[in-house]
XYZ file of C-alpha atoms in Angstrom:
199
model
C -41.776 -61.919 8.711
C -42.497 -61.688 12.266
C -39.041 -61.416 13.458
C -35.641 -60.361 11.444
C -32.150 -62.143 11.674
C -29.778 -59.090 11.767
C -26.859 -60.439 13.319
C -23.923 -59.323 11.222
C -19.895 -60.020 11.239
C -16.792 -58.009 9.990
C -15.563 -61.079 8.013
C -16.371 -64.667 7.489
C -13.742 -67.499 7.511
C -14.167 -68.755 4.082
C -10.913 -68.207 1.346
C -13.433 -68.767 -1.438
C -15.832 -65.900 -0.985
C -13.862 -62.356 -0.196
C -13.844 -61.538 -3.977
C -16.913 -63.156 -4.711
C -19.957 -61.411 -5.923
C -22.120 -63.048 -3.411
C -19.518 -61.956 -0.302
C -21.966 -59.717 1.734
C -24.957 -62.411 1.327
C -22.740 -65.359 2.328
C -21.599 -63.443 5.444
C -24.902 -62.658 6.623
C -26.009 -66.532 6.030
C -23.117 -67.611 7.913
C -23.147 -65.084 10.654
C -26.774 -66.002 11.432
C -25.985 -69.914 11.288
C -28.290 -70.464 8.148
C -25.715 -72.045 6.189
C -22.490 -73.270 6.936
C -19.318 -73.829 4.816
C -18.581 -77.393 2.882
C -15.574 -77.489 5.617
C -14.182 -75.222 8.021
C -12.492 -72.819 5.406
C -14.597 -73.036 2.256
C -17.941 -72.137 1.535
C -18.250 -73.562 -2.143
C -20.528 -70.809 -3.637
C -20.565 -72.045 -6.940
C -21.547 -75.425 -6.302
C -25.165 -76.292 -6.372
C -27.787 -76.070 -3.665
C -29.709 -79.046 -2.938
C -33.150 -79.612 -2.239
C -32.130 -80.377 1.532
C -29.790 -77.214 2.054
C -32.756 -75.029 1.261
C -35.298 -76.249 3.544
C -32.550 -76.620 6.062
C -31.780 -72.826 5.748
C -35.223 -71.831 5.872
C -35.425 -74.328 9.113
C -32.802 -72.546 10.542
C -34.295 -68.897 9.938
C -37.589 -70.119 11.406
C -35.879 -70.915 15.136
C -35.943 -74.899 14.390
C -39.348 -75.370 15.872
C -40.493 -78.802 16.906
C -41.992 -80.964 14.278
C -45.021 -83.225 14.680
C -45.546 -84.803 11.209
C -44.496 -88.460 10.692
C -42.058 -89.272 8.021
C -43.758 -90.327 4.904
C -40.714 -90.051 2.577
C -38.705 -93.389 2.114
C -35.511 -91.426 0.882
C -35.315 -88.982 4.160
C -33.369 -91.348 6.607
C -34.150 -90.952 10.426
C -31.458 -88.474 12.217
C -30.320 -87.167 8.937
C -29.065 -83.689 9.318
C -32.045 -82.526 7.290
C -34.706 -84.839 8.498
C -36.572 -82.090 10.851
C -36.047 -79.409 8.346
C -37.876 -81.569 5.891
C -40.604 -82.493 7.772
C -41.301 -78.743 8.998
C -41.277 -77.559 5.394
C -43.701 -80.308 4.199
C -45.835 -79.696 7.474
C -46.290 -76.191 6.860
C -46.941 -76.407 2.864
C -43.632 -75.153 1.985
C -42.170 -78.224 -0.008
C -43.753 -81.025 -1.500
C -42.113 -84.460 -2.367
C -41.314 -85.066 -6.043
C -43.543 -88.153 -5.406
C -45.934 -89.034 -2.531
C -42.948 -91.025 -1.109
C -39.883 -89.471 -1.995
C -38.375 -86.033 -1.317
C -34.976 -86.407 -3.441
C -33.074 -84.512 -0.528
C -30.021 -84.394 -2.829
C -31.160 -83.313 -5.908
C -30.118 -80.150 -7.142
C -32.588 -77.239 -6.919
C -33.374 -74.979 -9.648
C -34.117 -71.184 -9.853
C -37.997 -71.805 -10.397
C -37.933 -74.364 -7.704
C -36.491 -71.723 -5.099
C -38.691 -69.125 -6.165
C -41.893 -71.491 -5.535
C -40.445 -72.685 -2.380
C -39.744 -68.852 -1.038
C -43.135 -67.584 -2.194
C -44.787 -70.276 0.015
C -42.166 -69.602 2.876
C -43.624 -65.816 2.435
C -47.222 -66.955 2.525
C -46.493 -69.161 5.601
C -44.737 -66.402 7.395
C -47.742 -64.207 6.254
C -45.930 -61.880 4.321
C -48.171 -59.537 1.871
C -47.478 -61.544 -1.528
C -49.395 -59.356 -3.527
C -46.493 -57.102 -4.407
C -44.864 -58.093 -7.501
C -47.710 -60.018 -8.917
C -47.999 -57.886 -11.976
C -44.309 -58.127 -13.074
C -43.911 -58.956 -16.808
C -41.728 -61.929 -16.786
C -42.850 -62.609 -20.244
C -40.578 -59.860 -21.620
C -37.620 -62.242 -20.853
C -36.600 -64.485 -24.218
C -36.916 -67.359 -21.954
C -39.800 -67.198 -20.261
C -41.650 -70.185 -22.220
C -39.362 -72.255 -20.301
C -40.794 -71.338 -17.085
C -42.856 -74.414 -15.518
C -46.743 -73.530 -15.245
C -46.710 -74.165 -11.431
C -43.631 -71.712 -11.049
C -44.741 -68.390 -12.851
C -46.886 -66.874 -10.060
C -44.173 -67.441 -7.865
C -41.102 -66.273 -10.287
C -43.283 -63.015 -10.793
C -43.319 -62.315 -7.566
C -39.975 -63.099 -6.883
C -38.957 -61.283 -9.971
C -41.159 -58.425 -8.905
C -39.880 -57.830 -5.490
C -36.113 -58.153 -6.511
C -35.197 -61.722 -5.202
C -34.564 -63.206 -8.673
C -33.290 -61.010 -11.311
C -32.611 -62.343 -14.603
C -29.081 -63.767 -15.523
C -28.889 -61.190 -18.205
C -31.163 -58.443 -19.267
C -32.963 -60.547 -21.437
C -32.905 -64.201 -19.883
C -34.137 -65.272 -16.614
C -32.775 -68.882 -16.490
C -35.526 -70.589 -14.757
C -34.240 -74.187 -15.271
C -30.797 -73.313 -14.356
C -29.371 -75.239 -11.240
C -29.274 -72.473 -8.475
C -25.798 -72.339 -6.620
C -25.203 -71.957 -2.903
C -24.310 -68.199 -3.709
C -27.724 -67.633 -5.442
C -29.650 -69.152 -2.617
C -27.920 -67.015 0.414
C -28.385 -64.033 -1.871
C -32.261 -64.517 -2.601
C -32.834 -65.193 1.292
C -30.665 -62.201 2.099
C -32.748 -60.001 -0.309
C -35.915 -61.714 1.174
C -35.002 -60.371 4.894
C -33.803 -56.924 3.245
C -37.219 -56.438 1.426
C -39.257 -57.375 4.740
C -37.242 -55.050 6.599
C -37.533 -52.220 4.439
C -41.220 -53.059 3.967
C -41.872 -53.015 8.095
C -39.954 -49.445 8.162
C -42.053 -47.797 5.482
């Protein structure tokens, strides 16, 4: 990363996160305006993360730059809250559509899909993505369920500590990722980059 988001707050206003395992990550993404609540008092950490939510978080983290790409997705409505984020992510090779003409913004995103998108985002930011590439994810009992396109990205994400196994023996690559998981993955990504620049 060329710059880091380091804003922090003592507490956040959501009543459903103080005792949640992802509290620090939720507090972080809220403090830095990367994710909002589902309403003023609720974050809904255990609800599924959608494709639109994820690219919007990354777009906000990148400072919401201007977008020049023309919308080619028929399911992205003009002026939708995620329109610019999707076009930015497509423009920079961070995401693809599910087809050439559909993005499927409201579809839940899986753990392996988040790994893939974060891997592309790291490349876009100019990060060293060689770290973790030798991680043996085949040691997980469910490694045969990892999609071919996601294997290298999951190796990287697991190797640098962004995505751990749900248990000691399972990675659960096809599980839908929750809002808490997405917040935590990005929080770990920023911390990993901060540490690497200080070493």
